Every structure is written in structure tokens, then in C-alpha cells.
Tab-separated table of C-alpha atoms in Angstrom:
chain	number	residue	atom	x	y	z
R	124	MET	CA	40.808	112.138	132.397
R	125	LEU	CA	37.789	112.533	130.498
R	126	LEU	CA	34.692	110.951	131.795
R	127	ILE	CA	32.717	110.320	128.363
R	128	THR	CA	29.270	108.900	128.415
R	129	CYS	CA	29.055	106.180	125.390
R	130	PRO	CA	25.221	106.169	124.025
R	131	TRP	CA	25.195	102.609	124.541
R	132	CYS	CA	27.353	101.774	127.593
R	133	GLY	CA	27.175	104.890	129.471
R	134	PRO	CA	29.833	106.756	131.189
R	135	ARG	CA	33.510	105.392	131.074
R	136	ASP	CA	36.960	106.627	131.480
R	137	GLU	CA	38.396	108.301	128.420
R	138	ALA	CA	41.232	105.456	128.349
R	139	GLU	CA	38.365	103.157	127.051
R	140	TYR	CA	37.838	105.344	123.888
R	141	HIS	CA	39.621	105.986	120.809
R	142	TYR	CA	39.578	109.779	119.147
R	143	GLY	CA	38.174	110.267	115.767
R	144	GLY	CA	38.372	114.297	115.150
R	145	GLN	CA	35.874	116.225	113.724
R	146	ALA	CA	32.344	114.850	113.294
R	147	HIS	CA	29.869	115.717	110.591
R	148	VAL	CA	32.655	115.738	107.737
R	149	PRO	CA	30.261	114.226	104.665
R	150	TYR	CA	31.823	112.472	101.982
R	151	PRO	CA	31.948	114.608	98.836
R	152	GLU	CA	28.646	114.303	97.021
R	153	ARG	CA	30.519	114.519	93.523
R	154	PRO	CA	33.778	113.483	94.269
R	155	ALA	CA	34.776	113.213	90.496
R	156	ASP	CA	34.012	117.125	90.110
R	157	LEU	CA	36.261	118.186	92.666
R	158	ASP	CA	39.579	120.092	92.102
R	159	ASP	CA	42.754	119.731	93.803
R	160	GLU	CA	41.896	122.253	96.460
R	161	GLN	CA	38.782	120.994	97.275
R	162	TRP	CA	40.309	117.519	97.907
R	163	ALA	CA	42.892	119.219	100.001
R	164	ALA	CA	40.119	120.841	102.072
R	165	TYR	CA	38.126	117.498	102.332
R	166	VAL	CA	41.221	115.596	103.093
R	167	PHE	CA	43.350	117.722	105.028
R	168	TYR	CA	41.452	120.698	106.506
R	169	ARG	CA	39.411	120.217	109.573
R	170	ASP	CA	37.906	122.836	112.118
R	171	ASN	CA	39.887	123.356	114.886
R	172	PRO	CA	37.807	125.751	117.213
R	173	LYS	CA	38.663	127.274	120.621
R	174	GLY	CA	35.345	126.394	122.374
R	175	PRO	CA	32.154	123.695	121.730
R	176	PHE	CA	33.436	120.916	119.106
R	177	ALA	CA	31.654	117.935	117.664
R	178	GLU	CA	33.728	115.149	117.556
R	179	ARG	CA	33.873	111.380	116.938
R	180	TRP	CA	35.102	108.959	119.491
R	181	MET	CA	34.897	104.971	119.242
R	182	HIS	CA	34.362	103.075	122.324
R	183	GLY	CA	37.339	100.749	121.744
R	184	THR	CA	37.173	98.403	124.736
R	185	GLY	CA	33.488	98.390	125.193
R	186	CYS	CA	30.907	98.347	122.468
R	187	ARG	CA	33.489	99.130	119.744
R	188	ARG	CA	31.019	101.754	118.071
R	189	TRP	CA	31.544	104.995	116.829
R	190	PHE	CA	29.438	107.913	118.092
R	191	ASN	CA	29.612	111.669	118.492
R	192	VAL	CA	30.322	114.077	121.512
R	193	LEU	CA	29.961	117.894	121.759
R	194	ARG	CA	32.897	118.824	124.106
R	195	ASP	CA	34.418	122.338	124.723
R	196	THR	CA	37.977	122.209	123.497
R	197	VAL	CA	38.888	124.949	126.387
R	198	SER	CA	37.527	123.683	129.461
R	199	TYR	CA	37.362	120.035	128.059
R	200	GLU	CA	33.804	119.569	129.757
R	201	VAL	CA	31.525	116.934	127.772
R	202	LEU	CA	28.485	118.860	126.685
R	203	ALA	CA	26.510	115.959	125.054
R	204	SER	CA	27.213	112.530	123.403
R	205	TYR	CA	24.975	111.252	120.892
R	206	ARG	CA	24.523	108.735	118.161
R	207	LEU	CA	25.669	108.883	114.689
R	208	ASP	CA	22.392	109.158	113.250
R	209	GLU	CA	21.491	111.898	115.479
R	210	PRO	CA	22.160	115.653	114.725
R	211	ARG	CA	24.346	117.700	116.395
R	212	PRO	CA	22.534	118.682	119.803
R	213	GLU	CA	21.717	122.569	120.098
R	214	LEU	CA	23.029	123.886	123.651
R	215	PRO	CA	21.808	126.939	125.082
R	216	GLN	CA	25.438	128.201	125.119
R	217	ALA	CA	26.852	126.270	122.125
R	218	GLY	CA	28.970	128.417	120.226
R	219	GLY	CA	28.402	131.302	122.201
R	220	ASN	CA	30.788	133.056	125.017
R	221	ARG	CA	31.642	129.994	126.966
L	41	MET	CA	79.834	115.856	135.796
L	42	THR	CA	78.241	118.056	138.357
L	43	ALA	CA	74.855	119.822	138.593
L	44	GLN	CA	75.607	123.614	137.186
L	45	PRO	CA	74.198	126.456	138.894
L	46	LEU	CA	72.115	128.988	136.805
L	47	PRO	CA	73.751	131.873	135.756
L	48	GLU	CA	72.467	135.455	137.048
L	49	HIS	CA	70.448	137.532	134.734
L	50	PRO	CA	70.262	140.957	134.808
L	51	ASP	CA	67.006	142.540	136.123
L	52	PHE	CA	65.689	144.254	132.791
L	53	LEU	CA	66.697	142.442	129.459
L	54	TRP	CA	64.278	144.412	127.371
L	55	ARG	CA	62.138	147.523	127.460
L	56	ASN	CA	58.418	147.415	127.774
L	57	PRO	CA	57.233	150.069	125.443
L	58	GLU	CA	53.549	151.249	124.717
L	59	PRO	CA	52.870	149.972	121.254
L	60	ARG	CA	53.079	152.759	118.666
L	61	SER	CA	50.302	153.271	115.897
L	62	SER	CA	52.025	151.906	113.100
L	63	TYR	CA	55.266	149.692	112.307
L	64	ASP	CA	56.719	148.196	109.244
L	65	VAL	CA	56.354	144.525	110.692
L	66	VAL	CA	54.024	143.102	113.248
L	67	ILE	CA	54.782	139.743	114.509
L	68	VAL	CA	52.160	137.969	116.525
L	69	GLY	CA	53.599	135.756	119.444
L	70	ALA	CA	56.632	136.624	121.327
L	71	GLY	CA	57.329	132.933	121.874
L	72	GLY	CA	60.877	131.386	120.601
L	73	HIS	CA	59.753	131.729	117.047
L	74	GLY	CA	58.546	135.257	117.230
L	75	LEU	CA	61.602	136.449	119.170
L	76	ALA	CA	64.144	134.620	116.843
L	77	THR	CA	61.917	136.163	113.805
L	78	ALA	CA	62.365	139.548	114.883
L	79	TYR	CA	66.082	138.812	115.968
L	80	TYR	CA	66.746	137.999	112.158
L	81	LEU	CA	64.603	140.559	110.798
L	82	ALA	CA	66.771	143.302	112.363
L	83	LYS	CA	70.193	141.255	112.167
L	84	ASN	CA	69.961	139.674	108.573
L	85	HIS	CA	67.526	142.438	106.790
L	86	GLY	CA	67.992	145.178	108.719
L	87	ILE	CA	64.387	145.521	109.372
L	88	THR	CA	64.085	147.165	112.853
L	89	ASP	CA	60.638	148.944	112.821
L	90	VAL	CA	59.085	145.756	114.399
L	91	ALA	CA	56.743	145.080	117.009
L	92	VAL	CA	56.298	141.523	118.721
L	93	LEU	CA	52.873	141.364	120.304
L	94	GLU	CA	51.945	138.750	122.757
L	95	LYS	CA	48.696	138.212	124.525
L	96	GLY	CA	50.327	136.943	127.618
L	97	TRP	CA	53.926	137.205	128.687
L	98	LEU	CA	57.032	136.906	126.793
L	99	ALA	CA	58.045	133.218	126.305
L	100	GLY	CA	55.125	131.973	128.292
L	101	GLY	CA	53.657	129.674	125.809
L	102	ASN	CA	55.261	126.556	124.665
L	103	MET	CA	58.578	128.340	124.898
L	104	ALA	CA	58.162	127.510	128.573
L	105	ARG	CA	56.539	124.148	128.664
L	106	ASN	CA	58.723	122.308	125.927
L	107	THR	CA	61.449	119.530	126.744
L	108	THR	CA	64.413	121.391	125.611
L	109	ILE	CA	65.651	118.789	123.090
L	110	ILE	CA	67.502	119.938	120.311
L	111	ARG	CA	68.236	117.406	117.412
L	112	SER	CA	68.400	117.469	113.583
L	113	ASN	CA	68.418	113.538	112.954
L	114	TYR	CA	65.076	113.817	110.835
L	115	LEU	CA	64.459	111.352	108.081
L	116	TRP	CA	63.455	113.674	104.964
L	117	ASP	CA	66.112	115.954	103.305
L	118	GLU	CA	63.718	118.987	103.733
L	119	SER	CA	63.341	118.309	107.241
L	120	ALA	CA	67.090	117.431	108.063
L	121	ALA	CA	67.816	120.545	106.210
L	122	ILE	CA	66.135	123.064	108.357
L	123	TYR	CA	66.750	121.158	111.630
L	124	GLU	CA	70.213	120.870	110.613
L	125	HIS	CA	70.606	124.714	109.706
L	126	ALA	CA	68.779	125.168	113.419
L	127	LEU	CA	71.499	122.927	115.093
L	128	LYS	CA	74.384	124.986	113.283
L	129	LEU	CA	72.567	128.473	114.456
L	130	TRP	CA	72.320	127.047	117.954
L	131	GLU	CA	76.046	126.196	117.891
L	132	GLY	CA	77.057	129.558	117.320
L	133	LEU	CA	74.125	131.711	119.186
L	134	PRO	CA	75.495	131.452	122.824
L	135	GLU	CA	78.326	133.502	121.777
L	136	GLU	CA	76.543	135.751	119.117
L	137	LEU	CA	73.937	136.537	121.605
L	138	ASP	CA	76.529	136.883	124.257
L	139	TYR	CA	74.235	134.900	126.640
L	140	ASP	CA	75.342	131.458	128.013
L	141	PHE	CA	72.057	129.539	127.818
L	142	LEU	CA	73.586	126.294	128.695
L	143	PHE	CA	73.578	124.869	125.375
L	144	SER	CA	74.693	121.162	126.009
L	145	GLN	CA	75.582	118.959	123.215
L	146	ARG	CA	75.253	115.570	125.291
L	147	GLY	CA	73.802	113.744	122.207
L	148	VAL	CA	70.318	111.854	121.766
L	149	LEU	CA	69.771	108.424	121.267
L	150	ASN	CA	66.577	107.300	119.537
L	151	LEU	CA	66.110	103.676	120.916
L	152	ALA	CA	64.909	100.776	118.641
L	153	HIS	CA	62.896	98.225	120.466
L	154	THR	CA	61.495	96.004	117.001
L	155	LEU	CA	62.572	94.815	113.719
L	156	GLN	CA	60.663	97.311	112.260
L	157	ASP	CA	62.450	100.197	114.602
L	158	VAL	CA	66.105	98.761	113.533
L	159	ARG	CA	65.446	98.852	109.956
L	160	GLU	CA	63.845	102.583	109.918
L	161	SER	CA	66.660	103.749	112.450
L	162	VAL	CA	69.512	102.427	110.238
L	163	ARG	CA	67.730	103.952	107.023
L	164	ARG	CA	67.358	107.003	108.964
L	165	VAL	CA	71.133	107.004	109.743
L	166	GLY	CA	72.026	106.571	106.096
L	167	ALA	CA	69.810	109.317	104.940
L	168	ASN	CA	71.198	111.654	107.801
L	169	ARG	CA	74.969	110.792	106.886
L	170	LEU	CA	74.169	111.543	103.065
L	171	GLY	CA	72.702	114.882	103.928
L	172	GLY	CA	75.491	115.990	106.133
L	173	VAL	CA	73.823	115.204	109.680
L	174	ASP	CA	76.080	113.216	112.232
L	175	ALA	CA	74.376	109.973	112.634
L	176	GLN	CA	75.334	106.568	114.259
L	177	TRP	CA	74.078	103.182	114.466
L	178	LEU	CA	75.018	101.712	118.050
L	179	GLU	CA	74.200	98.361	119.147
L	180	PRO	CA	73.075	97.556	122.692
L	181	ASP	CA	76.389	97.489	124.136
L	182	GLU	CA	77.276	100.711	122.613
L	183	VAL	CA	73.869	102.071	123.726
L	184	ALA	CA	74.928	101.101	127.179
L	185	GLU	CA	78.506	102.779	126.885
L	186	VAL	CA	76.826	106.079	125.951
L	187	CYS	CA	73.990	105.739	128.715
L	188	PRO	CA	74.816	103.319	131.433
L	189	ILE	CA	71.589	103.908	133.547
L	190	LEU	CA	69.608	102.450	130.587
L	191	ASN	CA	68.758	99.019	130.842
L	192	VAL	CA	69.648	97.105	127.656
L	193	SER	CA	68.808	93.775	128.927
L	194	PRO	CA	67.289	91.262	126.559
L	195	ARG	CA	64.834	90.465	129.348
L	196	THR	CA	62.647	93.359	129.353
L	197	ARG	CA	59.264	93.540	127.757
L	198	TYR	CA	60.758	95.642	124.932
L	199	PRO	CA	64.464	95.064	124.635
L	200	VAL	CA	66.697	97.705	123.378
L	201	LEU	CA	67.761	96.301	119.866
L	202	GLY	CA	69.913	99.216	119.280
L	203	ALA	CA	69.777	103.056	118.773
L	204	THR	CA	70.750	105.981	116.687
L	205	PHE	CA	72.948	108.229	118.269
L	206	GLN	CA	73.494	112.120	117.266
L	207	PRO	CA	76.191	113.229	119.194
L	208	ARG	CA	75.861	116.962	118.338
L	209	ALA	CA	72.154	116.904	119.634
L	210	GLY	CA	71.576	118.225	123.259
L	211	ILE	CA	69.379	120.435	125.352
L	212	ALA	CA	69.236	124.239	126.177
L	213	LYS	CA	67.988	126.288	128.898
L	214	HIS	CA	64.569	127.191	127.094
L	215	ASP	CA	63.968	130.244	129.291
L	216	HIS	CA	67.491	132.054	128.893
L	217	VAL	CA	67.381	131.426	125.002
L	218	ALA	CA	64.038	133.370	124.900
L	219	TRP	CA	65.402	136.253	126.968
L	220	ALA	CA	68.925	136.109	125.045
L	221	LEU	CA	67.103	136.585	121.830
L	222	ALA	CA	64.425	139.117	123.364
L	223	ARG	CA	67.508	141.223	124.719
L	224	ARG	CA	69.290	141.665	121.553
L	225	ALA	CA	66.121	142.196	119.324
L	226	ASP	CA	65.216	145.004	121.910
L	227	GLU	CA	68.902	146.449	121.543
L	228	MET	CA	68.149	146.641	117.784
L	229	GLY	CA	65.078	148.529	118.257
L	230	VAL	CA	62.590	146.081	118.218
L	231	ASP	CA	59.640	146.665	120.175
L	232	LEU	CA	58.471	143.735	122.507
L	233	ILE	CA	54.899	144.217	123.736
L	234	GLN	CA	53.352	141.717	126.121
L	235	GLY	CA	49.976	141.871	127.278
L	236	CYS	CA	48.637	142.777	123.709
L	237	GLU	CA	46.229	140.223	122.286
L	238	VAL	CA	45.427	140.168	118.383
L	239	THR	CA	41.640	140.475	118.175
L	240	GLY	CA	41.346	140.816	114.321
L	241	PHE	CA	42.800	142.193	111.193
L	242	LEU	CA	42.709	145.402	109.439
L	243	LYS	CA	42.565	144.617	105.584
L	244	ASP	CA	42.300	146.495	102.270
L	245	GLY	CA	40.800	144.089	100.102
L	246	ASP	CA	42.827	140.729	100.206
L	247	ARG	CA	45.510	142.643	101.846
L	248	VAL	CA	46.249	143.003	105.560
L	249	VAL	CA	47.167	146.852	106.689
L	250	GLY	CA	47.198	146.159	110.671
L	251	VAL	CA	45.711	144.276	113.375
L	252	GLU	CA	43.183	145.184	116.065
L	253	THR	CA	44.520	144.311	119.539
L	254	SER	CA	43.537	144.633	123.332
L	255	ARG	CA	45.799	147.731	123.294
L	256	GLY	CA	44.184	149.330	120.157
L	257	ARG	CA	44.737	149.382	116.641
L	258	ILE	CA	48.148	148.960	115.184
L	259	ARG	CA	49.084	149.290	111.225
L	260	ALA	CA	51.432	147.226	109.863
L	261	GLY	CA	53.198	146.800	106.312
L	262	ARG	CA	53.196	142.837	106.891
L	263	VAL	CA	52.329	140.592	109.484
L	264	GLY	CA	53.695	137.434	110.370
L	265	LEU	CA	51.862	135.097	112.639
L	266	ALA	CA	54.112	132.674	115.132
L	267	ALA	CA	51.293	131.591	117.589
L	268	ALA	CA	51.808	128.128	117.731
L	269	GLY	CA	48.571	126.369	119.165
L	270	HIS	CA	46.462	129.403	118.469
L	271	SER	CA	47.441	129.637	114.666
L	272	SER	CA	44.034	128.553	113.542
L	273	VAL	CA	42.270	131.073	115.753
L	274	LEU	CA	44.269	133.974	114.457
L	275	ALA	CA	43.837	132.395	110.889
L	276	GLU	CA	40.119	132.482	111.130
L	277	LEU	CA	40.284	135.752	112.241
L	278	ALA	CA	42.278	136.782	109.046
L	279	GLY	CA	39.760	135.015	106.966
L	280	PHE	CA	41.752	131.487	106.039
L	281	ARG	CA	41.975	127.845	107.147
L	282	LEU	CA	44.713	126.184	108.251
L	283	PRO	CA	45.473	122.492	108.259
L	284	VAL	CA	46.257	122.123	111.786
L	285	GLN	CA	44.696	120.731	114.926
L	286	SER	CA	45.765	121.684	118.572
L	287	HIS	CA	46.423	119.126	120.934
L	288	PRO	CA	47.745	119.347	124.443
L	289	LEU	CA	51.404	118.025	124.742
L	290	GLN	CA	52.309	117.059	128.381
L	291	ALA	CA	56.013	116.967	129.909
L	292	LEU	CA	56.645	116.575	133.578
L	293	VAL	CA	59.825	116.961	135.842
L	294	SER	CA	60.999	115.080	138.933
L	295	GLU	CA	62.765	116.748	141.801
L	296	LEU	CA	66.416	117.294	141.553
L	297	HIS	CA	68.740	114.494	141.637
L	298	GLU	CA	72.635	114.233	141.206
L	299	PRO	CA	73.689	113.888	137.683
L	300	VAL	CA	72.988	110.397	136.476
L	301	HIS	CA	71.822	110.649	132.980
L	302	PRO	CA	74.559	111.741	130.498
L	303	THR	CA	72.222	111.949	127.243
L	304	VAL	CA	68.940	112.440	125.986
L	305	VAL	CA	66.925	109.229	125.368
L	306	MET	CA	64.077	108.880	123.120
L	307	SER	CA	62.060	105.791	122.539
L	308	ASN	CA	59.386	105.691	120.083
L	309	HIS	CA	58.084	102.293	120.882
L	310	VAL	CA	57.386	102.407	124.519
L	311	HIS	CA	56.952	106.068	124.082
L	312	VAL	CA	58.836	108.456	126.359
L	313	TYR	CA	61.699	110.933	125.956
L	314	VAL	CA	63.995	111.589	129.062
L	315	SER	CA	66.826	114.121	129.685
L	316	GLN	CA	68.334	115.843	132.883
L	317	ALA	CA	68.394	119.319	133.068
L	318	HIS	CA	71.107	121.268	134.402
L	319	LYS	CA	69.726	121.534	137.718
L	320	GLY	CA	69.038	117.929	138.125
L	321	GLU	CA	65.618	117.591	137.635
L	322	LEU	CA	64.729	114.429	135.462
L	323	VAL	CA	62.479	116.455	132.319
L	324	LEU	CA	60.111	113.546	130.508
L	325	GLY	CA	57.638	113.946	127.730
L	326	ALA	CA	55.706	111.865	125.239
L	327	GLY	CA	53.072	112.136	122.685
L	328	VAL	CA	50.212	114.476	122.484
L	329	ASP	CA	46.981	113.916	124.164
L	330	SER	CA	44.687	112.390	121.769
L	331	TYR	CA	41.906	114.893	121.486
L	332	ASN	CA	41.958	118.561	120.312
L	333	GLY	CA	42.227	121.095	123.209
L	334	TYR	CA	43.404	124.514	124.202
L	335	GLY	CA	43.332	124.123	127.798
L	336	GLN	CA	47.189	123.881	128.292
L	337	ARG	CA	46.633	120.473	130.268
L	338	GLY	CA	46.060	116.922	129.524
L	339	SER	CA	44.778	113.631	130.874
L	340	PHE	CA	46.750	112.211	133.577
L	341	HIS	CA	46.820	108.548	132.192
L	342	VAL	CA	48.988	110.215	129.416
L	343	ILE	CA	51.495	110.918	132.072
L	344	GLU	CA	51.168	107.894	133.907
L	345	GLN	CA	52.185	105.734	130.664
L	346	GLN	CA	55.249	107.964	129.960
L	347	MET	CA	56.488	107.394	133.659
L	348	ALA	CA	55.808	103.604	133.124
L	349	ALA	CA	57.868	103.661	130.029
L	350	ALA	CA	60.748	105.798	131.788
L	351	VAL	CA	61.035	103.067	134.692
L	352	GLU	CA	60.958	100.121	132.234
L	353	LEU	CA	63.982	101.979	130.328
L	354	PHE	CA	65.509	103.303	133.341
L	355	PRO	CA	65.156	100.987	136.684
L	356	VAL	CA	67.110	103.842	138.518
L	357	PHE	CA	63.958	106.121	138.175
L	358	ALA	CA	61.869	103.951	139.838
L	359	ARG	CA	62.115	105.903	143.107
L	360	ALA	CA	61.983	109.471	141.788
L	361	HIS	CA	58.963	111.368	142.035
L	362	VAL	CA	57.039	113.677	139.846
L	363	LEU	CA	57.272	117.164	141.019
L	364	ARG	CA	55.580	119.194	138.372
L	365	THR	CA	53.656	118.353	135.212
L	366	TRP	CA	52.213	120.740	132.835
L	367	GLY	CA	50.858	120.916	129.085
L	368	GLY	CA	51.367	123.328	126.055
L	369	ILE	CA	49.225	123.609	122.978
L	370	VAL	CA	50.655	122.259	119.899
L	371	ASP	CA	49.523	122.694	116.468
L	372	VAL	CA	49.540	119.600	114.358
L	373	THR	CA	49.517	119.347	110.698
L	374	PRO	CA	48.506	116.054	108.667
L	375	ASP	CA	52.099	115.340	107.530
L	376	ALA	CA	53.707	116.478	110.965
L	377	SER	CA	55.984	118.892	109.071
L	378	PRO	CA	55.586	123.062	109.932
L	379	ILE	CA	54.211	125.232	107.652
L	380	ILE	CA	56.190	128.539	107.071
L	381	GLY	CA	55.328	130.673	104.178
L	382	THR	CA	52.894	133.073	102.339
L	383	THR	CA	49.202	132.949	103.116
L	384	PRO	CA	46.084	133.602	100.947
L	385	VAL	CA	46.006	136.962	102.533
L	386	GLU	CA	48.701	139.307	100.878
L	387	ASN	CA	51.353	140.750	103.354
L	388	LEU	CA	50.438	138.278	105.815
L	389	PHE	CA	52.923	135.182	106.574
L	390	VAL	CA	52.526	132.128	108.690
L	391	ASN	CA	55.007	130.071	110.655
L	392	CYS	CA	52.867	127.275	112.449
L	393	GLY	CA	52.464	123.614	112.475
L	394	TRP	CA	55.639	122.715	114.175
L	395	GLY	CA	53.616	120.407	116.341
L	396	THR	CA	55.742	118.774	118.987
L	397	GLY	CA	59.174	119.767	117.440
L	398	GLY	CA	59.308	123.835	117.797
L	399	PHE	CA	62.056	124.418	120.238
L	400	LYS	CA	64.518	122.742	118.516
L	401	ALA	CA	63.820	124.590	115.473
L	402	THR	CA	63.645	128.107	117.134
L	403	PRO	CA	66.835	129.826	115.315
L	404	ALA	CA	65.985	128.426	111.706
L	405	ALA	CA	62.243	128.966	112.117
L	406	GLY	CA	63.234	132.747	112.763
L	407	TRP	CA	65.673	132.717	110.133
L	408	THR	CA	63.585	131.423	107.321
L	409	PHE	CA	60.454	133.094	108.618
L	410	ALA	CA	62.395	136.651	109.020
L	411	HIS	CA	63.550	136.004	105.081
L	412	THR	CA	59.972	135.194	104.159
L	413	VAL	CA	58.602	138.048	105.899
L	414	ALA	CA	61.050	140.534	104.643
L	415	THR	CA	61.248	139.479	100.879
L	416	GLY	CA	57.746	138.049	100.606
L	417	GLU	CA	59.404	134.829	99.286
L	418	PRO	CA	60.443	131.827	101.112
L	419	HIS	CA	63.891	131.245	101.818
L	420	PRO	CA	65.205	127.954	99.933
L	421	LEU	CA	65.085	125.960	103.341
L	422	ASN	CA	61.530	126.704	103.981
L	423	ALA	CA	60.163	126.843	100.349
L	424	PRO	CA	59.104	123.199	100.669
L	425	PHE	CA	57.006	123.661	103.910
L	426	ALA	CA	54.299	125.894	101.915
L	427	LEU	CA	50.760	125.889	102.859
L	428	GLU	CA	50.110	124.905	99.252
L	429	ARG	CA	51.624	121.422	99.458
L	430	PHE	CA	48.267	120.052	100.809
L	431	ALA	CA	46.789	120.796	97.698
L	432	THR	CA	49.800	119.848	95.121
L	433	GLY	CA	50.308	116.444	97.412
L	434	ALA	CA	54.018	117.153	97.938
L	435	LEU	CA	54.023	116.253	101.579
L	436	ILE	CA	57.032	116.061	104.008
L	437	ASP	CA	55.524	113.004	106.089
L	438	GLU	CA	57.607	113.100	109.095
L	439	HIS	CA	54.742	110.898	110.795
L	440	GLY	CA	56.747	107.943	112.222
L	441	ALA	CA	59.794	108.761	109.978
L	442	ALA	CA	61.369	111.720	112.432
L	443	ALA	CA	62.350	109.447	114.995
L	444	VAL	CA	59.760	110.396	117.183
L	445	ALA	CA	55.880	109.345	117.545
L	446	HIS	CA	53.750	112.560	117.461
């Protein structure tokens, strides 16, 4: 079981959280201008990296707030957790040969 | 019903050739789907200048990690058609491959625990029967006749209100399926190359002309990807995206028991599926871990929940023990249906997105993917499963419809 640190409540078991997939996916700036391919990309296509991945979690049995986690999808190591209004943290090895 | 000893198998079922510098077709991934694709390329299309490249060992990924359930009782016509084609092929393969891989048509019960479950189940039975798939709706007392150890008492937290039953469904010995396909493919001239990881794609403009591998450069007329959980990693190397997310999917077995479980039982609502392997292990599985992961393992609470569900349904299992647990990496699409077809890269084809349902589809995935690779066009059975459906909106939404929670 993962041990995830909620930015407001502190470290809690994974079972307290709900997963929300890739973080930092902005709503299209000009939705009316999108064609079908671009809508498909926004609605259905998400990154699926093998390595560090910024993803959303929600603390369902705690403060019930969404936040972001940077986690390695191979080792499952939680590298950082941060609020939605914070940018993805730069880690020394993030994106590298972890 | 008695426990069956597994058949002996010969020491060597295939050669282990060095990769040549060029092939007509390179298939990436020597799991069930890659091997079945190679087998049908040779058998149905006469294409034998084929290499199947495997970064690990043959059938060591999800083919070694599934719960071996075979069924075709899917809701939507497109799904039922391809899975039923698979089931018909399964029925002939032991003889065709001359290998008894213990295909056992012991049936599958999909339990209903809520009024909504009942309505969806009855609807699915109707859809299956119209589509030529064997399906029955059973009341609780009839469910108990099929599977006497199942608790159908109305006094449980989620009583069994009935079940769909597909008598032709069943299980097979997964490793032996892979070895049977590998032996025949090898005999027809296919090179099965283990320990050979694809690290890049050779392209001439928008056309693929080969692959870079850990064992050197291999040129290819056509390339087919059958890499399950690693499909999006390969797609990225080839320069396109796939709408799949890789998740851990866990399963477990108990120690060996006398045969007590005569069929396959699946429950969406309390969320577990259970069968008993020929040797006697209880084989349990459930849904994916929620998070993306390539680690071939998941979180223990997922195992704990599926065991709790199993004991609720089968009080007799309360004193069984977990012998082993493991995880595979499944690639899940937004509509829980596979992607089999062409890609934005010419001469590069993809078979992926089978999520939690890949094993049962093995022969049909191979049949249709071989057709697609050989002709450059999809077979009628896999035409609806094109990558383009995510832009056109013609989804085949099996989430919650396919008699299993994903």
C-alpha cells in the first residue's frame, strides 16, 4: 500500500485516497475552435510514462481536497506531493534515468 | 471430478535462433497475442518470414499472470462477435495444435446482487442469445445447482439474486497455450527471439522499415505491436500516442485443494472472480489497482478486498490460505475495449488495450491482428476496434457492460 502525504493532513494510507489520473491537463483555451482529433486528444489521451508521473489524488476520507503527487510508476515511490496551485516540483532525477 | 496431473511436455518446443537482419514481418511481444499472431500469419496467410521479439522470456508477461478465464458473454455486438470468434477457435485449438492445454468448458456464472445487476444481466443474456452466444439467466436456486458451494442465502450482505450462465465458457492452462502456439509457429518457420528488447523504430518518412533492438538492428517490411502494458512506451518510441493507461492487475492462488469448485464464478458487485485450477489451486482475481503502474505488483488492500469478497460468496474458502500473489500490467482504454488496427505510422500496426480481458481473446486477437498485418486492412471483426474511434466517437463502451468491473 502506498503511503501518500496529503498537503493538508499529512501522511496517510493509500486506502484513504481516490485516484484522479494525470495532473496538469488544462481545459482547452478556445474549445469552440477544436476539431474532433483535438477533442479526442483532450478527452481520451493521457500521458502514460514509465517513470516519474504527475498525477491527481483526492483525500476521500480526510479533508476531501484534491492535490497532486509526483510518483514513479515503476518503483511506485512517492517523490513529492503538492497543492493544486503549486507547479510540478523539479526533482534532481525527475525525468532522468530512474 | 478429480484433480488432473498436468501433461508432460517435451524439453524443447521451439528453436532459439539468433535474430536475422531482416524479416517480412516483426511482431513485438511474445505473449499469447504475439504468438497467436505469428501462428495465424503463417497458417492463414502463408507469411512465415516472421520474427517475434520478446524483451523477457516467452509468455512471461500477462500470459503468465492472468486467471485463465475464457468466455464471450459481452454486451455489445462488436465485443461478443470477436470474443465468440475466440471461443470457437479455443474449441478447436487443442486438436489443431495437437496439444492438450486443458481447455475445460466448465461454464461461467456472472452473479447479480442488486436490482440493477439483475436488469443488466437479463439484458445481456438477451443480447447474447440474439448474437448467437450461449447465455442463460439463472434464479438463485438454479445458481446453487450449478455451484453448490456458493452461498445463495438471502441473509448475506449482498445476496445472490441470480446469475447469467455461459456453459461454453471455461478455463485453460495458460502456459501450455503459449507453448502450443509457439511450437507450431516455430515449426512453420517463425523465429521466436527472447531477450531482445525493442529500443527504437527505423523509419523512412512516415513509414516504419525496421526496429532497433538490444540485439541489433532488424529491418522489417511490417511491424506489429503486441506488447500489452508497454504499448504506450513503444508507441512513443514510434512517434504516436495511444489512449491507454497502464495499471497493475493482481491475482492470487491458494494452496492445492480437492476439487470443490465446478465452474467459474464472477461477481461485479462484491468484486471477485474465482475458479479452481486443474491442479487444485483456487485462482482469484478482481479489478485493477487504481493508479498507473509498470511495477508488476499492486497494493495489498486490493488483495485483501477480493479475498473478503470470495469468503462472503464461498464460506467454505474461509480456511484456505494465500499461497502466491502477483501482478501484471494491463493497458486500459477509455471504453474498456481493445485497439486492433493501423496506426499513424505506415506499415506499423497495433494490438493493445485489452485491459483485463486479453487472455480469453488470444486466438481472435491473433487471427484478426494477423489479417490486419498481412493485408494492411482490418478484418471485419476488428474493424470497429480501430484507433480512430476515439475521434469519431464510435466507442464500444464495455465499462460496466461486459459483466466485469475493470
